[in-house]
XYZ file of C-alpha atoms in Angstrom:
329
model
C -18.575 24.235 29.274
C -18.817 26.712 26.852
C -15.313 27.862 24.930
C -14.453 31.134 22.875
C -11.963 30.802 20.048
C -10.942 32.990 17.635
C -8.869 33.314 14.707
C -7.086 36.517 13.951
C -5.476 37.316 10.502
C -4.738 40.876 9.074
C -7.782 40.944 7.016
C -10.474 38.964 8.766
C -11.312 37.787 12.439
C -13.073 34.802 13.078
C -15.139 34.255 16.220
C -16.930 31.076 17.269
C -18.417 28.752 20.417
C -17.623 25.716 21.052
C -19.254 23.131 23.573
C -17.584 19.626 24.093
C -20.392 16.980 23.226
C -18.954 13.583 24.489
C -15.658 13.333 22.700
C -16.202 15.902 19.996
C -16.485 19.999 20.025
C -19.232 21.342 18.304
C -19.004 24.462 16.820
C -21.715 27.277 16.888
C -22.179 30.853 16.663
C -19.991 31.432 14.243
C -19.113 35.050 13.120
C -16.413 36.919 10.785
C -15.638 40.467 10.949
C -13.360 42.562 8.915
C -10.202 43.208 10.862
C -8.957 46.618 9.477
C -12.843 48.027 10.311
C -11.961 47.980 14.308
C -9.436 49.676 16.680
C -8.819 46.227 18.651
C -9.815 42.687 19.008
C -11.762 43.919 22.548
C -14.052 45.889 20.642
C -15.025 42.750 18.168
C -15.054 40.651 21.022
C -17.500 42.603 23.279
C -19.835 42.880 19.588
C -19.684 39.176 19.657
C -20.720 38.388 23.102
C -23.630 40.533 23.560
C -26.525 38.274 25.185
C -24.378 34.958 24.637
C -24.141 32.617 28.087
C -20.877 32.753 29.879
C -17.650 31.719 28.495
C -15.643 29.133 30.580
C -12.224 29.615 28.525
C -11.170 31.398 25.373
C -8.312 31.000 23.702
C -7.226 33.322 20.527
C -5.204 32.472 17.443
C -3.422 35.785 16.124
C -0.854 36.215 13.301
C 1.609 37.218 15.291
C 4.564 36.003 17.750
C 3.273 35.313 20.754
C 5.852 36.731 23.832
C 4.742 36.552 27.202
C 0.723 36.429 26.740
C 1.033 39.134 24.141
C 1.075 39.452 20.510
C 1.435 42.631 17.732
C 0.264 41.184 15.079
C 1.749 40.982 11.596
C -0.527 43.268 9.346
C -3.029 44.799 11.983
C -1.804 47.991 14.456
C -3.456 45.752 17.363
C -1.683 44.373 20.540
C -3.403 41.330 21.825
C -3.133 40.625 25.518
C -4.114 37.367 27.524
C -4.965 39.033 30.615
C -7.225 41.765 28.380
C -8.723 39.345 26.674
C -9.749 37.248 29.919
C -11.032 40.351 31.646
C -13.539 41.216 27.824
C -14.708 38.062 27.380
C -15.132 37.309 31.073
C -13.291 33.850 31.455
C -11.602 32.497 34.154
C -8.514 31.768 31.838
C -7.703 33.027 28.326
C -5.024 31.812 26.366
C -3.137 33.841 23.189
C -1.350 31.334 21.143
C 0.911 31.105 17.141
C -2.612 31.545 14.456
C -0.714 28.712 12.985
C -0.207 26.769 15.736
C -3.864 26.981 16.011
C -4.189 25.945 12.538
C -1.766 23.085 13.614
C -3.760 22.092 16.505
C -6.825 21.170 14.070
C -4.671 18.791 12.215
C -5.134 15.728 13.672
C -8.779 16.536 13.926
C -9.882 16.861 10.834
C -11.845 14.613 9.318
C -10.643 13.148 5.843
C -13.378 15.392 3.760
C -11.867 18.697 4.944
C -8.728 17.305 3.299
C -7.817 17.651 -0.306
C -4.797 15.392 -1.358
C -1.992 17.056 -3.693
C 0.256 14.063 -3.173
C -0.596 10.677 -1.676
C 2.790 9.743 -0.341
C 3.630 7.371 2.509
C 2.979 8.882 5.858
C 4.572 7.636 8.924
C 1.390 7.781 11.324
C 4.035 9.147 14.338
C 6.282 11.712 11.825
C 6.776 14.888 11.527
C 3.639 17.093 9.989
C 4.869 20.815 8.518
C 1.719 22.941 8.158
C 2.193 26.272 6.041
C -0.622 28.357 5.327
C -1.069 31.531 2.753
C -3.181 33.489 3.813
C -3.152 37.963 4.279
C 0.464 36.754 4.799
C 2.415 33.361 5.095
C 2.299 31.567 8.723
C 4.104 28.596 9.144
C 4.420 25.296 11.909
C 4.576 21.531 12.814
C 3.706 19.038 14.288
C 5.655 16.721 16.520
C 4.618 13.376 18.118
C 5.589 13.286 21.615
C 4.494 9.376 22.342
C 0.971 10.673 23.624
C -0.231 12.667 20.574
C 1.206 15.940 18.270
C 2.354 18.866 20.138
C 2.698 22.161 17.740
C 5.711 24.532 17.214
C 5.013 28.142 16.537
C 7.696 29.252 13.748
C 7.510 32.788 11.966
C 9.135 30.834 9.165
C 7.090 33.036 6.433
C 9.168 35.725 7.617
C 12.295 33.622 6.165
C 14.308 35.656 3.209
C 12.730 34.900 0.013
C 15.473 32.773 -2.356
C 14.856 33.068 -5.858
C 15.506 30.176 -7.988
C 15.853 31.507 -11.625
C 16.246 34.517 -13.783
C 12.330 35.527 -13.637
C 12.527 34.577 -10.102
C 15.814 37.272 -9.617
C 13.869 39.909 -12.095
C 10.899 39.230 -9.129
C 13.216 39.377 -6.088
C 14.945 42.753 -7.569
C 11.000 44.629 -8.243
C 10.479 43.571 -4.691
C 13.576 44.856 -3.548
C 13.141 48.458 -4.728
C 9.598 48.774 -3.270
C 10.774 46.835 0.293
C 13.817 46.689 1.044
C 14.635 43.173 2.961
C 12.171 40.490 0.644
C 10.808 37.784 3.012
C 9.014 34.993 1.679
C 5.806 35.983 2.536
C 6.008 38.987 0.006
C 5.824 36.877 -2.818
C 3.516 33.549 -0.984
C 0.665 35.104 0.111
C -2.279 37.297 -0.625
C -0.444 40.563 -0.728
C 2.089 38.206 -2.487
C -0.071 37.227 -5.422
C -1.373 40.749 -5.932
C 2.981 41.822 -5.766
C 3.305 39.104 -8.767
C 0.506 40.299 -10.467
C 1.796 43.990 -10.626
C 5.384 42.613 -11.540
C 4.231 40.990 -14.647
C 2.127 44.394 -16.026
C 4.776 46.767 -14.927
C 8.230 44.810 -15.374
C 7.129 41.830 -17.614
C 4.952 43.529 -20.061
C 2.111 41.963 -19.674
C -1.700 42.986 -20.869
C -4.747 43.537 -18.765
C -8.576 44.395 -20.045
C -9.943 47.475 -18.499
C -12.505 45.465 -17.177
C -10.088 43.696 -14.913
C -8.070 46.656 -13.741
C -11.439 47.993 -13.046
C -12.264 45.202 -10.915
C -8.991 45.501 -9.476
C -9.437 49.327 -8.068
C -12.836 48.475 -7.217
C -12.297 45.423 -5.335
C -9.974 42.887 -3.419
C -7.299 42.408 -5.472
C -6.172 38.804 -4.563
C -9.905 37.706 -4.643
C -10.184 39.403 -8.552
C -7.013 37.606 -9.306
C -8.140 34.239 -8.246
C -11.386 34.379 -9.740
C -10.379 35.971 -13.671
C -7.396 33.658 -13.544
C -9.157 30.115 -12.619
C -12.027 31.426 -15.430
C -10.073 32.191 -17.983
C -11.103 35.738 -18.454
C -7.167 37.150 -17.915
C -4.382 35.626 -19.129
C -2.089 38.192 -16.463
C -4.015 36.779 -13.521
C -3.993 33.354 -14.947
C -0.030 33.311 -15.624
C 0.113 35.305 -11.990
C -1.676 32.149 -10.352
C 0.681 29.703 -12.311
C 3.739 31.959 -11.014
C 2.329 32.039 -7.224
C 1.742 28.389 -7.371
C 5.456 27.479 -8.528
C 6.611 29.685 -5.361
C 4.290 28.545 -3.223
C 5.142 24.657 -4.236
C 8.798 25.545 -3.369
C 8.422 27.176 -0.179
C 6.596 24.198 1.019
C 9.343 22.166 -0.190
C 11.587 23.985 2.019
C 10.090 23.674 4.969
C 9.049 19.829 4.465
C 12.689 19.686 4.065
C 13.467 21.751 7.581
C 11.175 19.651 9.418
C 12.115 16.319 8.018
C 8.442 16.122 7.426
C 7.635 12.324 7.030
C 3.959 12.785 8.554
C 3.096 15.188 5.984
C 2.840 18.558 4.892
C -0.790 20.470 5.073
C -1.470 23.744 3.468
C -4.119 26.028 5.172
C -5.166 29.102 5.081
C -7.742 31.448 3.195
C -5.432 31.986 -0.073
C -5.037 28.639 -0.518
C -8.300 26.492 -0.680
C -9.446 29.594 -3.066
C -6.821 27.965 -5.440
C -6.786 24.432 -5.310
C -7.690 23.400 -8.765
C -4.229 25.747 -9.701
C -2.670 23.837 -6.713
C -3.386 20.584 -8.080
C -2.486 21.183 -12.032
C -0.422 23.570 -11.849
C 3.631 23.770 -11.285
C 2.929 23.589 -7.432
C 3.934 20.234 -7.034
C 7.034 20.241 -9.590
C 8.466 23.006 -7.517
C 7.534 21.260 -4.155
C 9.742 18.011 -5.242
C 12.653 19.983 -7.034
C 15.149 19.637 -4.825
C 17.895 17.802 -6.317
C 18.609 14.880 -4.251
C 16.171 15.230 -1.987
C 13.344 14.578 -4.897
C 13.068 11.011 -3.674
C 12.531 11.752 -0.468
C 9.770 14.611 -0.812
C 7.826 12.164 -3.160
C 7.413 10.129 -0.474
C 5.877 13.059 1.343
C 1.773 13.177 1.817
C 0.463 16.679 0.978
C -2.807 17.760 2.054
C -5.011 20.946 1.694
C -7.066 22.247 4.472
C -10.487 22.808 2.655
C -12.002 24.374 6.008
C -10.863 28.081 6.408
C -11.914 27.856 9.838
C -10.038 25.158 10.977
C -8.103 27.456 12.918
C -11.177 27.873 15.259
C -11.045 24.242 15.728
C -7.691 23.775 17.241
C -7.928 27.449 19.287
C -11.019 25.233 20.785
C -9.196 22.035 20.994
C -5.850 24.050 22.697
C -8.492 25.436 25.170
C -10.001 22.522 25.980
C -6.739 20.652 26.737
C -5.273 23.135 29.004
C -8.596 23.193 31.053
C -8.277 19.565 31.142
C -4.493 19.787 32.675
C -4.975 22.928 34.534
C -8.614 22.121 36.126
């Protein structure tokens, strides 16, 4: 049985097969194209399949809500529809699902090398897991343990208002303000986010930048450029820009460990994030994640993990697939 899953974010779509080997999928034919290059996900899809065998069941990750088999998604003019999908990729069934409730899905998958640890904590093997993920934008779900195994919850939770939490933090929330309107958290955790805190500290904060960098920066992807001159050394902007990103970042997943009563754990994915794990893991990230008051006691007690694999979200699209084939036959 072969199985199509995909993965698709506002900047990149990721395509692969999978083919269940005993107990385990194995992934092949693995392919990334650039999102904002096509007019739809059909298009990419039909690219993909030329000359591969016949797909059994796909299933699709998109940053998006999911209503009804459908999805807009977030950053991308495309409308993503079960039954059009079905009918491109030629399956008998398709399914459209949360891309973080695909990311979700992998969770319990994963083997332990694909996991960085932030924060050991004590996990209770049948709690609560929050997964939030950072990314072209900020997706957010968990986990919950039905007695069988984890089910996931979609959430649009990035989409939350953005709180700020001191006077640099207000100075942020106000720049954002003026360009935005309504500031959600995902305007300040996330790519676009990083790249919004970057331009806040040259143009409200005062801060330097070589030509060489702001060169770099018309040139090429700004987020990517940030990451790399900051965890080098060669800007001190990007650096303090990371440092800044990783306090918000450390609170937002605070938060939502908090929402979820997350005693299983809390697992960061997406493609922002594994770019900047050494800031994750000495920077203010984790200060921010336990500041909350009384509740510091309680969040050190909570494991948190990094998804290393920015594909994992093809892994649980596969592993979604391949359990609804299994109940629906």
């Amino acid at each position: 049985m072969k199985i199509l899953a995909g993965d698709v974010g506002g900047t990149k779509t990721n395509l692969a097969l999978f083919a269940k080997e005993g107990s385990e999928l194995r992934r092949s034919e693995l392919r990334t194209f650039p999102s904002g290059r096509h007019v739809d996900l059909e298009s990419i899809l039909t690219e993909f399949l030329a000359g591969k065998p016949d797909i059994s069941v796909a299933c699709i990750g998109v940053a998006g809500p999911v209503v009804s088999g459908q999805s807009r998604v977030t950053n991308l003019p495309w409308v993503v529809d079960e039954e059009s999908v079905r009918k491109t990729v030629g399956a008998k069934r398709a399914h459209i699902i949360n891309d973080l409730q695909a990311t979700a899905f992998a969770v319990p998958f994963l083997p332990s090398a694909s996991l960085a640890v932030l924060q050991r904590g004590e996990a209770d093997p049948r709690g609560t897991i929050a997964v939030l993920a950072a990314g072209t934008g900020l997706g957010a779900s968990f986990l919950v343990w039905t007695g069988k195994g984890y089910v996931p919850v979609a959430s649009e939770g990035g989409h939350a208002d953005f709180a700020p939490r001191d006077e640099r933090e207000v100075r942020l929330f106000r720049y954002l303000q003026e360009r935005h309107g309504r500031v959600s958290v995902e305007r300040v955790v996330s790519g676009r986010g990083l790249h919004a805190i970057y331009r806040f500290l040259r143009e409200s904060e005062g801060m330097a930048e070589s030509e060489g960098v702001e060169a770099r920066l018309a040139a090429e992807d700004p987020p990517r450029v940030i990451v790399q001159e900051g965890l080098s050394g060669g800007s001190s902007t990007c650096g303090e820009a990371l440092r800044f990103f990783s306090s918000l970042y450390g609170a937002q997943a605070g938060n939502v460990a908090l929402q979820v009563m997350a005693t299983g754990g809390t697992v960061l994915g997406g493609g922002v994030t594994p770019a900047v794990l050494t800031m994750l893991s000495e920077g203010p990230f984790l200060e921010s994640f336990l500041s909350k008051g009384r509740f510091r006691e309680f969040l050190s007690r909570v494991p948190v993990k990094v998804i290393r694999d920015d594909k994992a979200a093809l892994l649980g699209a596969a592993h979604y697939a391949l359990e609804r084939q299994e109940v629906d036959g």
